[in-house]
Amino acid sequence: LQIAFKDFKGSLGFAASRWVGLKHFISFFESHYFWELLRNTFALSLYSLAVGFPIPIILALMLNELGPKYKRVTQTVLYAPHFISTVVMVGIIMLMLSPSYGVVNTVIKALGHDPIYFMSLPSAFRHIYVWSGVWQGMGWSAVIYLAALSAVSPELHEAATIDGASKLQRIWHINVPTIKPTIIILLILQLGSIASVGYEKVYLLQNNLNVEVSEVISTYVYKRGILDTSYSFSSAVGLFNNVVNVSLLLIANAISRKASDTSLF
């Protein structure tokens, strides 16, 4: 917190470094890249939320309808990608999308088209980032909802079946209301981190051809703070990012508390 409001120098320490107030914040807000960083960060976060949040819910509802044996096998296969490291994950993406020997371009060439260098296309970056993240994380996220679904009493399904309810009706009127509190809590938590896009995967997928859409707040803070040693400036940007996240968390929690009985606090 102190570094963000000072011209921090390691040789002087926290106390002796010169106090500059809001200088670094103003410098960031008035810079030509401020709106670009904000736009790219929110575009990636909102896209990831819109796609990545409902898919694990749907997946969990589908897995819950399988028999115990098939459910265990399928669940294990689906959440295994969660344990792949970010570096390995990006390596897999690079190999699959390679214009010379990648699986995707091999199929494209077999269909008589020219290979596409996906990593050089700014328009493809967000889709690659989001959908690879969905594939990697959907199985693990579904485990939370499956745990919540285990609380559903079989007697409710039996009573609904006797009353003539179809499988879809039982899922919609029994299973979904059961996991609704879990859905709301996880949604609030995700909204509270919407301005935080982890820099590792973005940074590894980033290149000079797609940087216009891939430069986000976290990668910018890394470059300015660690690579350029602008500790005070990058601390101010990071503090701004955290303030935005906390504000969104409080707003989402307040809305949830008014609209339903479920909230974080």
mmCIF file of C-alpha atoms in Angstrom:
data_model
loop_
_atom_site.group_PDB
_atom_site.id
_atom_site.type_symbol
_atom_site.label_atom_id
_atom_site.label_comp_id
_atom_site.label_asym_id
_atom_site.label_seq_id
_atom_site.Cartn_x
_atom_site.Cartn_y
_atom_site.Cartn_z
ATOM 1 C CA LEU A 1 0.000 0.000 0.000
ATOM 2 C CA GLN A 2 2.823 2.411 0.811
ATOM 3 C CA ILE A 3 4.693 1.695 -2.431
ATOM 4 C CA ALA A 4 1.653 2.718 -4.501
ATOM 5 C CA PHE A 5 1.775 6.234 -3.022
ATOM 6 C CA LYS A 6 5.547 6.703 -3.067
ATOM 7 C CA ASP A 7 8.485 6.777 -5.473
ATOM 8 C CA PHE A 8 9.828 3.643 -3.912
ATOM 9 C CA LYS A 9 13.561 2.963 -3.973
ATOM 10 C CA GLY A 10 14.853 -0.256 -2.469
ATOM 11 C CA SER A 11 17.993 1.419 -1.151
ATOM 12 C CA LEU A 12 15.904 3.910 0.863
ATOM 13 C CA GLY A 13 13.238 1.525 2.111
ATOM 14 C CA PHE A 14 9.555 2.225 2.745
ATOM 15 C CA ALA A 15 9.909 5.057 5.249
ATOM 16 C CA ALA A 16 12.569 7.127 3.463
ATOM 17 C CA SER A 17 11.132 6.857 -0.077
ATOM 18 C CA ARG A 18 9.521 10.090 -1.279
ATOM 19 C CA TRP A 19 5.745 10.416 -0.858
ATOM 20 C CA VAL A 20 4.040 11.377 -4.142
ATOM 21 C CA GLY A 21 0.354 10.776 -3.323
ATOM 22 C CA LEU A 22 -1.815 9.917 -6.331
ATOM 23 C CA LYS A 23 0.880 10.581 -8.931
ATOM 24 C CA HIS A 24 1.085 6.991 -10.202
ATOM 25 C CA PHE A 25 -2.690 6.532 -10.242
ATOM 26 C CA ILE A 26 -3.154 9.720 -12.282
ATOM 27 C CA SER A 27 -0.356 8.667 -14.627
ATOM 28 C CA PHE A 28 -2.122 5.343 -15.223
ATOM 29 C CA PHE A 29 -5.598 6.847 -15.684
ATOM 30 C CA GLU A 30 -4.334 9.474 -18.161
ATOM 31 C CA SER A 31 -2.208 7.067 -20.206
ATOM 32 C CA HIS A 32 -3.285 6.065 -23.709
ATOM 33 C CA TYR A 33 -3.314 2.340 -22.775
ATOM 34 C CA PHE A 34 -5.654 2.641 -19.766
ATOM 35 C CA TRP A 35 -8.891 2.018 -21.664
ATOM 36 C CA GLU A 36 -7.268 -0.669 -23.810
ATOM 37 C CA LEU A 37 -6.137 -2.613 -20.733
ATOM 38 C CA LEU A 38 -9.530 -2.215 -19.102
ATOM 39 C CA ARG A 39 -11.349 -3.303 -22.261
ATOM 40 C CA ASN A 40 -9.137 -6.361 -22.808
ATOM 41 C CA THR A 41 -9.331 -7.436 -19.161
ATOM 42 C CA PHE A 42 -13.110 -7.165 -18.914
ATOM 43 C CA ALA A 43 -13.628 -8.712 -22.356
ATOM 44 C CA LEU A 44 -11.665 -11.832 -21.345
ATOM 45 C CA SER A 45 -13.274 -12.025 -17.900
ATOM 46 C CA LEU A 46 -16.851 -11.555 -19.084
ATOM 47 C CA TYR A 47 -16.374 -13.993 -21.957
ATOM 48 C CA SER A 48 -14.912 -16.572 -19.556
ATOM 49 C CA LEU A 49 -17.766 -15.988 -17.102
ATOM 50 C CA ALA A 50 -20.491 -16.203 -19.754
ATOM 51 C CA VAL A 51 -19.146 -19.466 -21.163
ATOM 52 C CA GLY A 52 -17.278 -21.045 -18.277
ATOM 53 C CA PHE A 53 -19.820 -20.537 -15.506
ATOM 54 C CA PRO A 54 -22.923 -22.357 -16.851
ATOM 55 C CA ILE A 55 -21.087 -25.272 -18.496
ATOM 56 C CA PRO A 56 -19.956 -26.938 -15.210
ATOM 57 C CA ILE A 57 -23.532 -26.642 -13.905
ATOM 58 C CA ILE A 58 -24.936 -28.373 -16.985
ATOM 59 C CA LEU A 59 -22.144 -30.961 -16.832
ATOM 60 C CA ALA A 60 -22.846 -31.716 -13.165
ATOM 61 C CA LEU A 61 -26.579 -32.141 -13.840
ATOM 62 C CA MET A 62 -25.767 -34.546 -16.691
ATOM 63 C CA LEU A 63 -23.219 -36.546 -14.659
ATOM 64 C CA ASN A 64 -25.697 -36.830 -11.799
ATOM 65 C CA GLU A 65 -28.024 -38.790 -14.076
ATOM 66 C CA LEU A 66 -25.412 -41.440 -14.905
ATOM 67 C CA GLY A 67 -25.037 -44.718 -13.067
ATOM 68 C CA PRO A 68 -22.412 -44.838 -10.267
ATOM 69 C CA LYS A 69 -19.817 -46.722 -12.354
ATOM 70 C CA TYR A 70 -20.081 -44.532 -15.457
ATOM 71 C CA LYS A 71 -20.311 -41.424 -13.297
ATOM 72 C CA ARG A 72 -16.983 -42.126 -11.555
ATOM 73 C CA VAL A 73 -15.125 -42.901 -14.792
ATOM 74 C CA THR A 74 -16.537 -39.924 -16.692
ATOM 75 C CA GLN A 75 -15.952 -37.557 -13.788
ATOM 76 C CA THR A 76 -12.317 -38.663 -13.462
ATOM 77 C CA VAL A 77 -11.679 -38.187 -17.189
ATOM 78 C CA LEU A 78 -13.277 -34.740 -17.188
ATOM 79 C CA TYR A 79 -11.481 -33.284 -14.178
ATOM 80 C CA ALA A 80 -8.052 -34.736 -15.055
ATOM 81 C CA PRO A 81 -7.131 -31.675 -17.241
ATOM 82 C CA HIS A 82 -7.377 -29.490 -14.120
ATOM 83 C CA PHE A 83 -4.045 -30.933 -12.960
ATOM 84 C CA ILE A 84 -2.188 -29.942 -16.137
ATOM 85 C CA SER A 85 0.136 -27.013 -15.441
ATOM 86 C CA THR A 86 -0.369 -23.738 -17.289
ATOM 87 C CA VAL A 87 2.930 -24.076 -19.168
ATOM 88 C CA VAL A 88 2.079 -27.593 -20.366
ATOM 89 C CA MET A 89 -1.449 -26.472 -21.258
ATOM 90 C CA VAL A 90 -0.125 -23.656 -23.444
ATOM 91 C CA GLY A 91 2.349 -26.080 -25.023
ATOM 92 C CA ILE A 92 -0.533 -28.403 -25.940
ATOM 93 C CA ILE A 93 -2.448 -25.476 -27.465
ATOM 94 C CA MET A 94 0.600 -24.418 -29.499
ATOM 95 C CA LEU A 95 1.130 -27.947 -30.795
ATOM 96 C CA MET A 96 -2.518 -28.468 -31.728
ATOM 97 C CA LEU A 97 -2.770 -25.120 -33.544
ATOM 98 C CA SER A 98 0.649 -25.221 -35.212
ATOM 99 C CA PRO A 99 0.339 -24.258 -38.926
ATOM 100 C CA SER A 100 2.902 -26.876 -39.963
ATOM 101 C CA TYR A 101 2.120 -30.028 -37.942
ATOM 102 C CA GLY A 102 -0.839 -29.189 -35.692
ATOM 103 C CA VAL A 103 -3.892 -31.462 -35.643
ATOM 104 C CA VAL A 104 -6.302 -28.613 -36.435
ATOM 105 C CA ASN A 105 -4.356 -27.380 -39.461
ATOM 106 C CA THR A 106 -3.769 -30.943 -40.664
ATOM 107 C CA VAL A 107 -7.557 -31.313 -40.903
ATOM 108 C CA ILE A 108 -7.878 -27.882 -42.570
ATOM 109 C CA LYS A 109 -5.242 -28.827 -45.193
ATOM 110 C CA ALA A 110 -6.942 -32.205 -45.769
ATOM 111 C CA LEU A 111 -10.116 -30.299 -46.618
ATOM 112 C CA GLY A 112 -8.207 -28.364 -49.286
ATOM 113 C CA HIS A 113 -7.703 -25.067 -47.448
ATOM 114 C CA ASP A 114 -4.565 -23.156 -46.543
ATOM 115 C CA PRO A 115 -3.246 -23.590 -42.984
ATOM 116 C CA ILE A 116 -4.133 -20.857 -40.492
ATOM 117 C CA TYR A 117 -1.661 -19.440 -37.978
ATOM 118 C CA PHE A 118 -4.218 -19.036 -35.201
ATOM 119 C CA MET A 119 -1.806 -17.522 -32.689
ATOM 120 C CA SER A 120 -1.164 -14.577 -34.999
ATOM 121 C CA LEU A 121 -4.856 -13.688 -35.287
ATOM 122 C CA PRO A 122 -6.037 -11.131 -32.698
ATOM 123 C CA SER A 123 -9.626 -12.224 -33.373
ATOM 124 C CA ALA A 124 -8.791 -15.819 -32.359
ATOM 125 C CA PHE A 125 -6.927 -15.077 -29.121
ATOM 126 C CA ARG A 126 -9.943 -14.690 -26.818
ATOM 127 C CA HIS A 127 -11.636 -17.804 -28.172
ATOM 128 C CA ILE A 128 -8.460 -19.855 -27.702
ATOM 129 C CA TYR A 129 -7.942 -18.534 -24.170
ATOM 130 C CA VAL A 130 -11.536 -18.994 -23.009
ATOM 131 C CA TRP A 131 -12.419 -22.352 -24.551
ATOM 132 C CA SER A 132 -9.144 -23.989 -23.553
ATOM 133 C CA GLY A 133 -9.847 -22.738 -20.018
ATOM 134 C CA VAL A 134 -13.358 -24.193 -20.144
ATOM 135 C CA TRP A 135 -12.004 -27.576 -21.235
ATOM 136 C CA GLN A 136 -9.387 -27.529 -18.474
ATOM 137 C CA GLY A 137 -11.615 -26.348 -15.638
ATOM 138 C CA MET A 138 -15.163 -27.547 -16.280
ATOM 139 C CA GLY A 139 -14.710 -31.020 -14.785
ATOM 140 C CA TRP A 140 -13.152 -29.721 -11.576
ATOM 141 C CA SER A 141 -15.801 -27.014 -11.162
ATOM 142 C CA ALA A 142 -18.546 -29.585 -11.701
ATOM 143 C CA VAL A 143 -17.332 -31.491 -8.617
ATOM 144 C CA ILE A 144 -18.641 -28.682 -6.383
ATOM 145 C CA TYR A 145 -22.115 -28.932 -7.884
ATOM 146 C CA LEU A 146 -22.053 -32.727 -7.733
ATOM 147 C CA ALA A 147 -21.309 -32.466 -4.026
ATOM 148 C CA ALA A 148 -24.323 -30.178 -3.619
ATOM 149 C CA LEU A 149 -26.500 -32.556 -5.662
ATOM 150 C CA SER A 150 -25.619 -35.410 -3.310
ATOM 151 C CA ALA A 151 -27.857 -33.690 -0.734
ATOM 152 C CA VAL A 152 -30.961 -34.256 -2.874
ATOM 153 C CA SER A 153 -33.248 -36.805 -1.234
ATOM 154 C CA PRO A 154 -34.109 -39.772 -3.520
ATOM 155 C CA GLU A 155 -37.617 -39.618 -2.047
ATOM 156 C CA LEU A 156 -38.250 -36.325 -3.848
ATOM 157 C CA HIS A 157 -37.451 -37.933 -7.204
ATOM 158 C CA GLU A 158 -39.568 -40.960 -6.362
ATOM 159 C CA ALA A 159 -42.550 -38.777 -5.442
ATOM 160 C CA ALA A 160 -42.118 -36.694 -8.609
ATOM 161 C CA THR A 161 -41.911 -39.853 -10.749
ATOM 162 C CA ILE A 162 -45.133 -41.174 -9.216
ATOM 163 C CA ASP A 163 -46.796 -37.831 -10.010
ATOM 164 C CA GLY A 164 -45.775 -38.282 -13.658
ATOM 165 C CA ALA A 165 -42.831 -35.849 -13.826
ATOM 166 C CA SER A 166 -40.368 -36.446 -16.664
ATOM 167 C CA LYS A 167 -36.593 -36.575 -16.115
ATOM 168 C CA LEU A 168 -36.151 -32.998 -17.342
ATOM 169 C CA GLN A 169 -38.939 -31.795 -15.061
ATOM 170 C CA ARG A 170 -37.326 -33.517 -12.076
ATOM 171 C CA ILE A 171 -33.944 -31.954 -12.901
ATOM 172 C CA TRP A 172 -35.456 -28.484 -13.271
ATOM 173 C CA HIS A 173 -37.765 -28.542 -10.254
ATOM 174 C CA ILE A 174 -35.680 -30.628 -7.800
ATOM 175 C CA ASN A 175 -31.973 -30.620 -8.703
ATOM 176 C CA VAL A 176 -31.609 -27.022 -9.877
ATOM 177 C CA PRO A 177 -33.300 -25.463 -6.769
ATOM 178 C CA THR A 178 -31.048 -27.629 -4.573
ATOM 179 C CA ILE A 179 -27.823 -26.260 -6.065
ATOM 180 C CA LYS A 180 -29.157 -22.702 -6.481
ATOM 181 C CA PRO A 181 -27.448 -21.373 -3.285
ATOM 182 C CA THR A 182 -24.138 -22.882 -4.439
ATOM 183 C CA ILE A 183 -24.568 -21.305 -7.873
ATOM 184 C CA ILE A 184 -25.220 -17.876 -6.347
ATOM 185 C CA ILE A 185 -22.218 -18.026 -3.978
ATOM 186 C CA LEU A 186 -19.829 -19.116 -6.746
ATOM 187 C CA LEU A 187 -21.226 -16.459 -9.083
ATOM 188 C CA ILE A 188 -20.630 -13.742 -6.478
ATOM 189 C CA LEU A 189 -17.051 -14.964 -5.981
ATOM 190 C CA GLN A 190 -16.401 -14.970 -9.727
ATOM 191 C CA LEU A 191 -17.855 -11.489 -10.120
ATOM 192 C CA GLY A 192 -15.511 -10.392 -7.341
ATOM 193 C CA SER A 193 -12.493 -11.439 -9.390
ATOM 194 C CA ILE A 194 -13.721 -10.279 -12.774
ATOM 195 C CA ALA A 195 -10.958 -7.680 -13.102
ATOM 196 C CA SER A 196 -8.282 -10.259 -12.296
ATOM 197 C CA VAL A 197 -7.158 -12.263 -15.303
ATOM 198 C CA GLY A 198 -4.201 -14.464 -14.315
ATOM 199 C CA TYR A 199 -1.141 -13.310 -16.205
ATOM 200 C CA GLU A 200 0.567 -16.707 -16.701
ATOM 201 C CA LYS A 201 -1.592 -18.149 -19.475
ATOM 202 C CA VAL A 202 -2.181 -14.788 -21.166
ATOM 203 C CA TYR A 203 1.536 -14.005 -21.074
ATOM 204 C CA LEU A 204 2.498 -17.388 -22.543
ATOM 205 C CA LEU A 205 -0.078 -17.119 -25.352
ATOM 206 C CA GLN A 206 0.850 -13.502 -26.052
ATOM 207 C CA ASN A 207 2.978 -12.397 -29.002
ATOM 208 C CA ASN A 208 3.598 -9.194 -30.952
ATOM 209 C CA LEU A 209 0.780 -10.003 -33.390
ATOM 210 C CA ASN A 210 -2.019 -10.450 -30.838
ATOM 211 C CA VAL A 211 -0.805 -8.073 -28.105
ATOM 212 C CA GLU A 212 -3.493 -5.512 -28.974
ATOM 213 C CA VAL A 213 -6.164 -7.819 -27.521
ATOM 214 C CA SER A 214 -4.047 -9.906 -25.133
ATOM 215 C CA GLU A 215 -2.489 -7.172 -23.024
ATOM 216 C CA VAL A 216 -4.431 -7.160 -19.746
ATOM 217 C CA ILE A 217 -3.875 -5.454 -16.399
ATOM 218 C CA SER A 218 -2.011 -8.399 -14.850
ATOM 219 C CA THR A 219 0.474 -8.784 -17.731
ATOM 220 C CA TYR A 220 1.008 -5.025 -17.800
ATOM 221 C CA VAL A 221 1.724 -4.969 -14.055
ATOM 222 C CA TYR A 222 4.191 -7.837 -14.502
ATOM 223 C CA LYS A 223 6.043 -6.088 -17.325
ATOM 224 C CA ARG A 224 6.168 -2.694 -15.640
ATOM 225 C CA GLY A 225 6.739 -3.925 -12.103
ATOM 226 C CA ILE A 226 9.111 -6.868 -12.546
ATOM 227 C CA LEU A 227 10.735 -6.394 -15.944
ATOM 228 C CA ASP A 228 10.967 -2.571 -15.883
ATOM 229 C CA THR A 229 11.344 -2.343 -12.069
ATOM 230 C CA SER A 230 8.651 0.356 -11.838
ATOM 231 C CA TYR A 231 7.516 -0.925 -8.470
ATOM 232 C CA SER A 232 5.500 2.109 -7.411
ATOM 233 C CA PHE A 233 3.612 2.454 -10.692
ATOM 234 C CA SER A 234 2.778 -1.258 -10.947
ATOM 235 C CA SER A 235 1.717 -1.312 -7.272
ATOM 236 C CA ALA A 236 -0.691 1.561 -7.960
ATOM 237 C CA VAL A 237 -2.159 -0.320 -10.948
ATOM 238 C CA GLY A 238 -2.461 -3.498 -8.882
ATOM 239 C CA LEU A 239 -4.168 -1.606 -6.046
ATOM 240 C CA PHE A 240 -6.644 -0.077 -8.512
ATOM 241 C CA ASN A 241 -7.368 -3.582 -9.825
ATOM 242 C CA ASN A 242 -8.071 -4.875 -6.315
ATOM 243 C CA VAL A 243 -10.342 -1.928 -5.484
ATOM 244 C CA VAL A 244 -12.404 -2.681 -8.611
ATOM 245 C CA ASN A 245 -12.667 -6.358 -7.615
ATOM 246 C CA VAL A 246 -13.762 -5.579 -4.047
ATOM 247 C CA SER A 247 -16.339 -3.066 -5.329
ATOM 248 C CA LEU A 248 -17.812 -5.604 -7.750
ATOM 249 C CA LEU A 249 -17.893 -8.226 -4.983
ATOM 250 C CA LEU A 250 -19.787 -5.907 -2.621
ATOM 251 C CA ILE A 251 -22.247 -4.867 -5.346
ATOM 252 C CA ALA A 252 -22.903 -8.488 -6.403
ATOM 253 C CA ASN A 253 -23.344 -9.549 -2.783
ATOM 254 C CA ALA A 254 -25.766 -6.692 -2.061
ATOM 255 C CA ILE A 255 -27.852 -7.507 -5.144
ATOM 256 C CA SER A 256 -27.942 -11.197 -4.217
ATOM 257 C CA ARG A 257 -28.945 -10.406 -0.626
ATOM 258 C CA LYS A 258 -31.870 -8.269 -1.839
ATOM 259 C CA ALA A 259 -32.976 -10.620 -4.604
ATOM 260 C CA SER A 260 -32.661 -13.861 -2.637
ATOM 261 C CA ASP A 261 -31.813 -15.220 0.798
ATOM 262 C CA THR A 262 -28.307 -16.245 -0.295
ATOM 263 C CA SER A 263 -25.217 -14.047 0.088
ATOM 264 C CA LEU A 264 -21.643 -14.194 1.308
ATOM 265 C CA PHE A 265 -22.279 -11.834 4.224
#
